[in-house]
XYZ file of C-alpha atoms in Angstrom:
732
model
C 0.292 0.046 0.014
C 3.169 2.002 0.703
C 4.461 1.725 -2.735
C 1.133 2.151 -4.579
C 1.281 5.815 -2.336
C 4.724 6.711 -3.733
C 3.372 5.536 -7.287
C 0.424 7.698 -6.784
C 2.603 10.766 -5.141
C 4.849 11.084 -8.361
C 1.947 10.653 -10.906
C 0.680 13.782 -9.254
C 3.444 15.728 -8.876
C 2.982 19.327 -10.233
C 3.632 20.333 -13.863
C 6.611 22.428 -14.151
C 5.002 24.702 -16.171
C 1.296 25.598 -14.614
C -2.282 25.811 -16.733
C -2.453 29.328 -17.382
C -6.378 30.416 -18.456
C -6.335 32.088 -21.239
C -7.936 35.896 -19.999
C -4.105 35.472 -17.718
C -1.853 34.748 -20.550
C -3.399 37.279 -22.828
C -3.041 40.453 -19.620
C 0.761 38.610 -19.285
C 1.059 38.910 -23.005
C -0.063 42.864 -23.402
C 2.120 43.614 -19.938
C 5.483 42.724 -21.907
C 4.467 44.582 -25.555
C 6.167 47.701 -25.560
C 4.985 50.228 -27.455
C 7.359 50.744 -30.021
C 9.150 54.378 -30.506
C 7.584 56.762 -32.794
C 9.282 57.590 -36.841
C 8.231 59.358 -39.634
C 6.176 57.782 -42.616
C 5.405 59.574 -46.074
C 1.121 59.432 -45.666
C 0.980 57.841 -48.046
C 3.112 54.972 -47.006
C 1.426 54.119 -43.050
C -1.203 52.305 -44.934
C -2.890 50.942 -42.131
C -0.123 52.365 -39.320
C -1.429 53.771 -35.821
C -0.858 57.902 -35.583
C 1.706 58.708 -32.665
C 0.421 62.354 -32.133
C -2.113 64.767 -33.281
C -2.899 65.773 -36.893
C -3.269 69.618 -37.359
C -4.433 71.503 -40.753
C -1.408 73.974 -41.544
C -4.345 75.750 -43.628
C -7.622 76.398 -43.313
C -9.983 74.504 -46.976
C -10.971 75.756 -49.057
C -9.044 78.788 -48.543
C -10.863 81.398 -50.794
C -14.106 81.431 -50.613
C -15.225 78.676 -53.028
C -18.896 78.607 -55.637
C -20.645 75.035 -54.352
C -22.382 74.802 -58.614
C -22.115 76.160 -61.584
C -23.599 79.732 -62.023
C -22.878 83.866 -61.845
C -20.790 84.925 -59.081
C -22.912 88.317 -58.527
C -23.847 90.766 -55.317
C -26.779 89.827 -53.794
C -27.943 93.577 -52.784
C -27.705 93.010 -56.893
C -30.435 90.796 -56.984
C -33.197 90.225 -58.689
C -32.904 92.340 -61.724
C -30.571 91.943 -64.781
C -27.376 92.091 -64.344
C -24.364 92.338 -67.497
C -21.707 89.035 -67.578
C -18.481 91.018 -67.265
C -15.928 88.035 -67.635
C -15.563 83.698 -65.379
C -13.903 81.994 -63.241
C -13.038 78.682 -63.533
C -11.128 75.664 -61.400
C -8.017 77.098 -61.201
C -8.434 80.272 -63.622
C -10.008 82.471 -60.942
C -11.539 85.504 -62.412
C -8.620 88.349 -63.250
C -10.638 91.152 -61.740
C -9.501 92.281 -58.473
C -10.321 95.766 -57.125
C -14.234 96.414 -57.185
C -16.472 96.593 -59.771
C -19.505 98.557 -60.171
C -22.826 97.765 -59.181
C -25.396 95.078 -61.645
C -22.030 92.718 -63.290
C -21.849 89.092 -62.985
C -18.836 86.421 -63.514
C -19.768 83.312 -64.799
C -18.078 81.145 -62.792
C -18.043 77.035 -62.540
C -17.746 74.021 -59.698
C -15.128 74.546 -57.187
C -14.007 78.093 -58.479
C -13.214 81.108 -56.033
C -15.158 83.662 -56.046
C -14.550 86.867 -57.297
C -14.184 90.173 -54.246
C -16.423 92.069 -55.049
C -19.320 88.657 -54.717
C -20.808 87.131 -52.149
C -23.229 84.596 -53.536
C -23.448 82.586 -56.241
C -26.350 81.727 -58.909
C -27.713 78.173 -59.621
C -26.953 78.312 -63.571
C -30.755 76.987 -64.762
C -32.007 80.290 -62.289
C -31.140 82.697 -64.034
C -32.342 84.097 -68.070
C -29.637 84.339 -70.642
C -30.380 88.065 -72.701
C -27.895 89.256 -75.605
C -27.387 92.474 -76.910
C -24.709 91.620 -80.000
C -21.991 91.229 -78.306
C -22.912 91.530 -74.513
C -24.161 88.918 -72.475
C -26.483 89.650 -69.921
C -28.634 87.697 -67.269
C -31.989 88.369 -65.278
C -32.011 86.824 -62.158
C -35.845 86.544 -60.957
C -35.231 85.654 -57.263
C -33.199 87.289 -53.988
C -30.225 85.649 -52.354
C -28.272 86.189 -49.087
C -25.154 86.802 -48.433
C -23.028 83.466 -49.276
C -25.827 81.928 -50.553
C -24.093 78.798 -52.586
C -20.466 80.089 -51.552
C -18.040 77.765 -49.210
C -16.630 81.385 -46.744
C -12.765 80.232 -46.150
C -11.837 76.899 -43.629
C -15.757 75.716 -44.173
C -14.934 72.426 -44.463
C -11.308 72.283 -42.491
C -10.500 74.827 -40.008
C -7.138 76.509 -39.465
C -5.284 74.337 -37.170
C -8.540 71.975 -36.537
C -7.242 68.543 -35.684
C -7.420 66.018 -38.411
C -6.810 63.534 -36.839
C -5.860 62.197 -33.431
C -3.154 59.952 -31.821
C -4.206 56.538 -31.914
C -5.692 56.698 -35.196
C -5.415 54.007 -37.641
C -4.646 55.563 -41.096
C -6.957 54.185 -43.868
C -7.053 55.022 -47.506
C -9.947 57.926 -45.330
C -7.464 59.320 -43.131
C -4.798 59.500 -46.176
C -7.439 61.795 -48.113
C -7.630 63.917 -44.907
C -3.464 64.153 -44.965
C -3.410 64.932 -49.051
C -6.236 67.218 -48.172
C -4.648 69.620 -45.658
C -1.162 69.490 -47.587
C 0.942 66.793 -44.557
C 3.107 64.567 -45.989
C 4.249 62.918 -43.573
C 2.523 60.757 -40.478
C 4.384 60.486 -37.438
C 3.179 56.944 -36.122
C 4.453 54.293 -34.138
C 6.734 51.830 -35.701
C 6.006 47.972 -37.063
C 7.030 45.764 -35.370
C 9.510 42.942 -36.892
C 8.690 39.531 -36.439
C 10.210 36.409 -37.268
C 8.253 33.069 -38.032
C 10.325 29.544 -37.944
C 9.344 26.631 -37.900
C 10.402 22.971 -36.517
C 10.483 19.939 -37.232
C 12.599 16.832 -39.167
C 9.374 16.140 -40.676
C 8.317 19.871 -43.041
C 8.991 20.090 -46.485
C 8.486 23.199 -47.862
C 6.616 23.956 -51.039
C 7.439 26.045 -52.591
C 11.297 25.112 -52.489
C 13.226 24.524 -55.459
C 14.087 21.392 -56.197
C 11.401 17.822 -55.692
C 11.735 15.454 -53.189
C 10.363 12.838 -55.108
C 12.682 13.508 -57.981
C 9.246 14.389 -59.952
C 10.512 17.543 -62.203
C 6.795 19.327 -63.503
C 6.733 21.998 -62.079
C 2.847 22.343 -62.315
C 2.035 19.776 -60.086
C 2.282 19.552 -56.190
C 5.386 18.687 -55.171
C 5.444 15.076 -53.644
C 7.930 14.358 -50.698
C 9.018 11.347 -48.674
C 7.252 8.824 -46.359
C 6.891 9.924 -43.128
C 6.599 14.198 -44.433
C 3.992 16.875 -44.783
C 4.458 20.171 -45.757
C 5.072 22.907 -43.794
C 2.110 24.900 -44.046
C 2.871 26.772 -40.586
C 5.602 29.755 -41.977
C 3.510 30.973 -44.557
C 0.585 30.398 -42.641
C 2.207 33.040 -39.693
C 4.038 34.344 -42.343
C 0.729 36.015 -44.261
C -1.042 36.475 -40.786
C 1.698 39.110 -40.025
C 1.919 41.528 -42.997
C -2.141 40.720 -42.098
C -1.513 42.764 -38.643
C 1.028 45.496 -40.266
C 3.997 43.800 -39.434
C 7.631 43.329 -41.083
C 8.396 39.791 -41.770
C 12.080 38.076 -41.566
C 10.917 34.254 -42.581
C 13.612 31.982 -40.645
C 12.896 28.801 -42.824
C 12.341 25.390 -41.249
C 14.538 24.697 -38.332
C 15.161 20.080 -37.890
C 14.474 19.181 -34.604
C 18.344 20.148 -32.719
C 18.683 22.409 -30.122
C 21.590 23.395 -31.508
C 20.156 24.783 -34.684
C 17.065 26.091 -33.268
C 19.507 27.561 -30.811
C 21.367 29.881 -34.045
C 17.742 30.395 -35.709
C 17.352 32.382 -32.664
C 20.013 34.307 -31.799
C 19.887 35.011 -36.026
C 16.839 36.400 -35.111
C 17.859 39.078 -31.983
C 21.003 40.050 -33.358
C 19.063 41.122 -37.032
C 16.266 43.219 -34.604
C 12.800 40.915 -34.031
C 10.884 42.660 -32.010
C 9.196 39.122 -31.620
C 10.246 35.519 -32.816
C 7.133 33.560 -33.621
C 8.205 29.814 -33.269
C 6.036 27.123 -34.687
C 6.282 23.777 -32.974
C 8.174 22.208 -30.614
C 6.512 23.148 -27.358
C 4.489 20.190 -26.226
C 5.538 16.934 -24.247
C 7.530 14.458 -26.972
C 11.475 13.671 -26.309
C 11.888 15.992 -29.068
C 10.105 19.262 -28.417
C 13.499 21.759 -27.190
C 11.915 24.990 -28.172
C 11.144 25.670 -24.230
C 14.494 24.545 -22.625
C 17.382 26.186 -25.428
C 15.148 28.678 -24.376
C 15.730 28.578 -20.966
C 19.752 27.452 -22.242
C 19.748 24.635 -20.458
C 21.945 23.725 -22.988
C 25.502 22.974 -23.893
C 27.088 22.546 -27.419
C 30.938 22.143 -27.718
C 31.660 22.805 -23.772
C 29.745 25.706 -24.424
C 26.563 27.434 -22.951
C 23.563 28.042 -24.802
C 24.114 31.637 -26.306
C 20.296 31.682 -25.262
C 19.201 33.756 -22.274
C 15.572 34.341 -21.702
C 12.759 33.798 -19.420
C 9.238 31.873 -19.467
C 6.443 33.153 -18.315
C 3.747 30.260 -19.119
C 3.805 27.082 -20.756
C 0.993 25.695 -20.997
C -2.375 27.793 -21.303
C -6.552 25.986 -20.433
C -7.222 26.531 -24.310
C -8.755 24.303 -26.354
C -7.640 24.282 -29.231
C -3.855 25.466 -27.965
C -2.695 24.299 -24.565
C 0.766 23.788 -25.272
C 1.047 27.944 -26.052
C 4.704 29.074 -24.564
C 5.492 33.114 -24.004
C 8.456 33.917 -23.782
C 10.751 37.003 -23.323
C 14.769 36.754 -24.479
C 16.474 40.336 -23.708
C 19.436 42.000 -25.248
C 21.902 44.930 -24.306
C 19.521 47.434 -25.818
C 15.213 45.578 -26.206
C 14.061 43.209 -25.037
C 12.306 40.534 -27.740
C 9.108 38.562 -26.955
C 8.700 34.524 -27.584
C 6.305 32.773 -28.517
C 6.083 28.555 -28.851
C 3.060 27.943 -30.769
C 0.991 24.458 -31.119
C 2.698 22.217 -34.482
C -1.491 21.590 -35.414
C -1.890 23.779 -38.066
C -5.168 25.496 -35.751
C -3.717 25.710 -32.947
C -1.170 27.654 -34.681
C -3.880 29.822 -35.615
C -5.637 30.669 -33.224
C -3.294 30.993 -30.970
C -1.885 33.471 -32.976
C -5.116 35.313 -33.422
C -5.785 35.115 -29.399
C -2.129 36.562 -28.501
C 0.119 37.382 -30.823
C -1.517 39.886 -32.372
C -2.586 41.273 -29.526
C 0.585 41.988 -29.160
C 1.806 43.339 -32.663
C -1.477 45.360 -31.538
C 0.026 47.304 -28.483
C 3.465 47.475 -29.711
C 1.495 49.591 -33.026
C 0.416 52.010 -30.569
C -3.833 50.533 -30.623
C -5.756 51.930 -27.559
C -8.013 48.885 -28.008
C -5.324 45.479 -29.132
C -7.977 42.810 -28.179
C -9.376 41.293 -30.734
C -13.813 42.544 -30.890
C -16.021 40.731 -29.455
C -19.622 40.312 -30.780
C -22.550 38.591 -29.405
C -24.418 35.573 -31.475
C -27.002 32.823 -31.423
C -25.284 29.210 -32.190
C -27.913 27.791 -35.428
C -27.161 24.166 -33.515
C -26.588 22.405 -30.460
C -21.872 22.455 -29.934
C -21.467 20.205 -27.076
C -18.531 21.199 -24.810
C -15.455 19.791 -24.009
C -15.631 18.368 -20.639
C -11.845 19.848 -19.885
C -11.176 23.094 -21.125
C -12.933 26.466 -22.347
C -13.134 26.221 -26.610
C -12.518 28.893 -28.967
C -15.109 27.394 -31.700
C -14.665 28.341 -35.323
C -17.624 29.700 -37.111
C -18.802 31.685 -39.355
C -21.525 33.883 -39.479
C -25.079 34.341 -40.896
C -26.945 38.474 -40.714
C -30.650 38.555 -40.324
C -32.438 41.249 -41.961
C -32.649 43.310 -39.207
C -30.496 45.002 -37.240
C -30.659 45.466 -33.428
C -30.630 49.335 -35.041
C -33.376 48.669 -36.676
C -35.511 47.758 -33.268
C -34.141 50.164 -31.228
C -34.963 52.707 -32.886
C -38.889 52.331 -33.245
C -38.854 51.479 -29.996
C -37.076 54.889 -28.880
C -38.954 56.670 -31.175
C -41.687 54.968 -29.900
C -40.869 55.326 -26.259
C -38.612 58.382 -25.862
C -35.587 58.235 -23.257
C -36.958 56.232 -20.993
C -34.770 52.880 -19.456
C -34.423 50.437 -21.073
C -32.012 47.751 -21.353
C -31.771 46.357 -24.772
C -31.593 42.683 -25.052
C -33.617 41.529 -27.688
C -33.014 37.853 -27.632
C -31.694 35.572 -30.547
C -33.950 37.969 -32.752
C -31.847 40.541 -34.347
C -28.147 39.264 -33.363
C -25.767 36.755 -35.918
C -26.615 33.143 -36.539
C -23.098 31.316 -35.739
C -21.874 27.925 -38.202
C -19.752 25.810 -37.152
C -17.316 25.100 -40.300
C -17.235 21.236 -39.131
C -14.924 19.296 -37.592
C -12.998 20.882 -34.703
C -10.540 18.472 -34.664
C -6.493 20.825 -34.578
C -4.800 19.264 -37.088
C -8.463 20.300 -39.443
C -7.406 23.273 -40.984
C -9.670 23.536 -43.568
C -12.021 24.080 -40.112
C -10.189 27.692 -40.639
C -11.877 28.429 -44.142
C -13.586 31.135 -43.918
C -14.155 31.612 -40.413
C -14.705 34.895 -39.353
C -15.436 34.549 -35.739
C -13.733 32.511 -32.760
C -17.097 31.800 -30.709
C -15.865 31.393 -26.581
C -17.885 28.564 -25.188
C -16.997 27.169 -21.423
C -16.443 23.419 -20.533
C -18.520 21.289 -20.115
C -19.498 18.592 -19.012
C -22.992 19.218 -21.366
C -24.050 21.472 -23.997
C -25.510 24.826 -25.530
C -27.916 24.445 -27.246
C -29.654 25.660 -30.888
C -30.555 29.643 -30.646
C -27.735 30.249 -27.116
C -26.689 33.887 -27.297
C -22.189 33.568 -26.837
C -20.008 35.628 -27.450
C -17.884 35.384 -30.602
C -14.337 37.229 -30.823
C -14.039 38.544 -34.427
C -10.733 37.104 -36.686
C -11.864 38.164 -39.911
C -13.130 41.130 -41.703
C -12.661 45.567 -40.340
C -15.084 45.527 -38.069
C -12.018 45.266 -35.310
C -11.466 48.963 -37.012
C -14.270 50.505 -35.039
C -13.783 50.986 -31.300
C -17.379 50.171 -30.634
C -17.111 46.987 -31.388
C -16.240 45.140 -27.835
C -19.152 44.596 -26.687
C -18.865 42.167 -22.809
C -17.878 38.982 -22.487
C -21.554 36.102 -22.835
C -21.785 33.115 -20.086
C -24.014 31.148 -21.982
C -26.461 28.467 -20.940
C -24.833 25.364 -20.737
C -27.316 22.336 -21.286
C -26.782 19.328 -18.854
C -25.769 16.006 -21.235
C -29.129 14.074 -21.135
C -32.102 15.030 -22.869
C -35.197 16.344 -21.025
C -37.308 13.806 -21.052
C -40.806 13.378 -19.927
C -40.199 12.665 -16.249
C -37.699 16.171 -16.517
C -39.453 18.464 -13.785
C -43.031 20.106 -14.244
C -43.144 20.513 -17.546
C -41.993 17.339 -19.201
C -41.967 16.435 -22.274
C -43.225 19.796 -23.553
C -40.233 20.406 -22.725
C -38.282 18.227 -24.595
C -40.371 18.913 -27.555
C -40.051 22.856 -27.258
C -37.092 24.469 -29.324
C -36.061 27.751 -28.262
C -34.919 29.011 -24.824
C -33.124 25.855 -23.375
C -34.346 25.152 -20.074
C -31.777 24.187 -17.171
C -32.877 23.412 -14.071
C -30.135 23.753 -12.107
C -29.049 27.132 -12.953
C -31.884 28.381 -10.746
C -34.708 25.859 -10.307
C -33.191 23.453 -7.775
C -33.410 24.403 -3.691
C -30.059 24.356 -3.232
C -29.387 27.289 -5.973
C -31.872 29.143 -6.187
C -31.350 32.912 -5.502
C -32.869 35.018 -3.522
C -34.604 37.895 -3.142
C -32.715 40.269 -3.036
C -30.336 39.089 -5.323
C -31.373 39.315 -8.636
C -31.164 42.572 -10.374
C -34.418 44.568 -10.927
C -35.254 43.795 -14.111
C -39.137 43.317 -15.262
C -38.506 41.356 -18.441
C -41.031 41.379 -21.096
C -40.971 37.967 -22.476
C -41.891 38.010 -26.396
C -43.042 35.452 -30.077
C -43.332 36.080 -33.208
C -46.010 37.733 -34.916
C -48.707 34.498 -36.826
C -50.773 35.787 -38.767
C -54.655 34.608 -37.589
C -55.505 32.001 -39.087
C -58.748 30.879 -41.268
C -61.441 27.947 -40.137
C -60.006 25.181 -42.001
C -56.658 26.172 -40.824
C -57.769 26.500 -37.003
C -58.822 22.835 -37.688
C -55.906 21.819 -38.357
C -53.893 23.166 -36.125
C -55.556 21.193 -33.413
C -55.139 17.755 -34.556
C -51.045 19.368 -33.823
C -49.655 18.469 -30.693
C -49.865 21.926 -27.986
C -45.895 21.402 -28.304
C -45.389 21.898 -32.348
C -48.431 23.816 -34.036
C -47.932 27.401 -34.135
C -50.122 30.283 -32.543
C -53.563 30.684 -33.325
C -54.675 34.167 -32.435
C -54.881 37.541 -34.153
C -53.748 39.176 -31.556
C -49.796 38.039 -31.982
C -48.451 41.791 -32.719
C -48.632 43.155 -28.704
C -45.864 42.293 -27.789
C -44.330 45.610 -27.656
C -47.782 47.241 -26.541
C -46.422 45.603 -23.410
C -42.938 46.351 -23.719
C -44.145 50.196 -24.196
C -46.215 50.384 -21.010
C -43.543 48.105 -19.022
C -41.039 50.834 -18.874
C -43.774 53.256 -19.431
C -44.627 52.353 -16.143
C -40.524 51.510 -14.690
C -40.444 54.662 -15.374
C -42.648 56.758 -13.559
C -41.144 54.202 -10.700
C -38.031 55.798 -11.264
C -38.880 58.890 -10.808
C -41.039 58.402 -7.490
C -38.798 55.175 -5.677
C -38.216 55.814 -2.380
C -33.869 56.963 -1.637
C -33.458 54.542 0.692
C -34.434 51.559 -2.337
C -31.239 50.947 -4.296
C -31.170 51.078 -7.397
C -33.145 51.816 -10.782
C -35.296 49.332 -12.211
C -34.977 47.784 -16.499
C -36.628 46.333 -18.159
C -35.420 44.183 -21.004
C -37.138 41.541 -23.053
C -36.323 37.928 -24.739
C -38.153 35.715 -27.560
C -39.529 32.764 -27.411
C -40.243 30.717 -30.056
C -43.235 30.783 -30.150
C -46.365 31.174 -29.121
C -47.299 27.947 -27.430
C -47.874 27.667 -23.486
C -45.257 24.942 -23.934
C -42.909 27.297 -25.583
C -43.963 30.332 -23.555
C -43.369 28.565 -19.988
C -40.095 27.050 -21.295
C -38.696 31.034 -21.955
C -40.789 31.908 -18.467
C -38.232 29.569 -16.405
C -35.163 31.093 -17.781
C -35.719 34.285 -18.072
C -36.657 33.722 -14.378
C -32.968 33.134 -13.436
C -31.836 36.955 -14.508
C -34.742 38.913 -13.564
C -37.517 39.395 -10.413
C -40.924 39.810 -12.543
C -41.861 38.529 -15.786
C -44.657 40.395 -17.541
C -45.714 37.647 -20.393
C -47.530 38.718 -23.582
C -50.309 38.200 -24.842
C -51.079 34.754 -27.189
C -54.315 32.618 -28.049
C -57.739 33.862 -28.346
C -57.939 35.972 -25.437
C -55.173 35.648 -24.124
C -55.710 32.072 -23.230
C -52.297 30.402 -23.717
C -49.841 33.301 -22.293
C -53.352 32.981 -19.481
C -51.837 28.846 -19.179
C -48.373 29.005 -20.256
C -47.867 31.411 -16.479
C -49.335 27.882 -14.756
C -47.463 25.718 -16.276
C -44.141 27.800 -15.521
C -45.211 28.852 -12.776
C -44.179 27.073 -9.181
C -46.703 28.701 -6.799
C -49.337 31.109 -7.188
C -49.929 34.337 -5.754
C -52.644 35.754 -4.806
C -54.747 38.639 -5.073
C -52.415 39.985 -7.787
C -54.264 38.427 -11.031
C -57.434 40.828 -9.140
C -55.698 43.789 -8.460
C -53.892 43.823 -12.398
C -58.382 42.340 -13.292
C -59.408 45.892 -11.254
C -57.362 47.891 -13.741
C -58.485 47.101 -16.246
C -62.204 46.055 -15.019
C -63.337 50.009 -16.447
C -62.736 48.936 -19.891
C -64.399 45.399 -19.825
C -66.768 45.794 -17.770
C -70.679 47.374 -18.054
C -73.874 45.117 -19.757
C -72.818 42.560 -22.050
C -75.357 43.785 -25.044
C -72.595 47.261 -25.524
C -69.542 45.064 -25.955
C -68.088 43.774 -29.567
C -66.935 39.749 -29.487
C -63.990 40.021 -28.332
C -64.053 42.463 -25.557
C -66.754 40.054 -24.343
C -64.478 36.883 -24.665
C -62.001 38.970 -23.244
C -64.628 39.374 -20.159
C -65.353 35.818 -19.307
C -62.703 34.712 -19.973
C -60.273 37.163 -17.606
C -58.957 38.824 -19.525
C -56.129 36.555 -20.184
C -54.869 37.382 -16.520
C -52.508 35.236 -13.931
C -49.857 35.682 -12.044
C -47.616 32.902 -10.420
C -43.651 32.014 -8.685
C -40.596 30.623 -9.966
C -37.347 30.838 -8.599
C -38.652 33.737 -6.305
C -39.493 35.522 -8.910
C -43.435 37.249 -9.501
C -45.126 35.930 -13.507
C -47.761 37.839 -14.567
C -50.045 37.289 -18.350
C -50.708 40.298 -19.497
C -54.372 40.860 -21.185
C -54.978 41.748 -24.673
C -55.678 45.367 -24.763
C -55.435 48.119 -21.537
C -51.725 46.393 -21.302
C -50.680 49.941 -19.232
C -53.292 50.074 -17.146
C -53.226 45.983 -16.219
C -48.713 46.416 -15.414
C -49.857 50.627 -14.056
C -52.543 48.176 -10.834
C -50.519 45.134 -10.359
C -47.118 46.132 -11.297
C -46.363 49.577 -9.692
C -46.684 48.625 -6.199
C -44.625 46.891 -6.282
C -40.864 48.598 -8.241
C -41.062 51.528 -5.226
C -41.591 48.264 -1.762
C -38.595 46.112 -1.171
C -39.036 42.481 -2.562
C -40.028 40.270 0.780
C -42.857 43.511 1.715
C -44.422 42.828 -1.616
C -47.139 39.359 -0.797
C -48.402 42.407 1.449
C -49.335 44.534 -1.632
C -52.130 42.780 -3.043
C -53.299 40.525 -1.020
């Protein structure tokens, strides 16, 4: 037993390089990546560089009053009237009269031409009538013109000493055009990092080198390699990625699995002025993986010590792909060189370059935010999670026709500036589609990849329509400083699929798509949040609008199980009415809230996949995890589907609350039944679709199809201005 214990202790000995989390690794890299010195380069050669200082205009533009259009330069006081044409002013050939001329004269002028000093307006050529008298030309102007009409005054586009570009701006074609317009020739930018790339491995063959390993002389055919050899893809890919990132690159070629050759290659890169060295391969646990030992100077050659003297800051990272990622430094008398040891698998090399090397390059280049841009997306399908490591999953994006801005504008126009937290569920976010099998040797999984999905470690899976964060690795969105959104912690579904005995919803959950229910996240007694720990959020559960069905369609729908059929009423477009009513009530409550109550209420929204009671109930349980109040938009005739969803999706009732909501609209639907139309009558006798309950400490209400504001105000508003533990006393 003692011997077995000794063996177990040895097996559990700590690794020489402890596992580092990805956020810690990136912070470590950026903290050691210095911003490179400033240098002056011609503006036309500075595309892609970052400005190191502000750029000011040395002169105004236009430098003279210029005509906005083709026409006639006139004195505004002479209009209307008949004017004599005394000359012409064209772009590059101004009118040669510099002094004053007699009144009642005009000068023909073209777009952009200098306006004569005596003129103060331009009459469009289509607004005059030309009169000729022998050799004299006259024009008739029928309208009056204010001074400086159709004239660009001096400095109206660019003022003298105006700040045109700011330190930290990335120079692109438009920035170059602005500099050229102002006559600025040179740009003060940060130097471009010098990056050297090498690949390690006895098995590697350069596919673009001269000669042919197999002896085949046909230059048009792909070169074939000897048994046990492969083409070196990493080095060429990484060199291209470095150029795309703005580096000046050096190709160190293929280095054999030999410590001396590797040390010489690294020393050569340092001697030639590299700021960053990127080595592909040789960083894992194999007996030929020498990079870490060489970097630490642990070899001696012919009795001489290793010439490389460096330090390693981390040698393993908790990520997939790319666990062997290594980062170190080599100090010289003049500077410190960063060294990245990337895994040999090509996908791992590409991903770790994008996540670690490129941010270092951007920091050294002077970018204000060197991180890759982060956006939000929804999954187009289930993704099984890795059991051991967080994953950066390659994916492409499919954008919907509408955008978040479209919906936000609609809400703003309706509601004004009310407290409103944009949470549009899955409807207006791009859909992320995996590039396929994610094995790290399969480089084709990078083809077309636009983002890396940030997925947590398992067990379990992230279901279709789950909201996730995604790091952009391709495209021009990274230029925008506003494209960095917060990281999302996606909902993880346990690996076991829901069954008929799975909680309250049973088989309905197993059948219904939409927001995935996770009982372990908020429903169980051990993990349920207490009232005070939840954010002060009211979530409105909405669903897509489905047109009203005719009688035949209704009959056909009646044969479909509830969990699979569509909503069958004509009240499916009331979601925004409920949303606006909730925001209005919250705005009123925040204005009158007790100063002793911390924080203000916010309103968010989520979308269920359909308006069936099963789908709505699933979404209710999900929304209850992060809200104190959930309002369900009406669904079904007289709101019966949404009312049923509250019954199915909650565990407890909430006595008195539904009655209070009903009293808020009673005056609208009460009275003589003879005076009510059929829909109002149905609302009255069906309870107006109002229901109330509780789940996971959250209060859930179904809102009536009409008069949502009065119902919400009557039932909810008083609850918003007192602590959660006093809510029950308000409604009993």
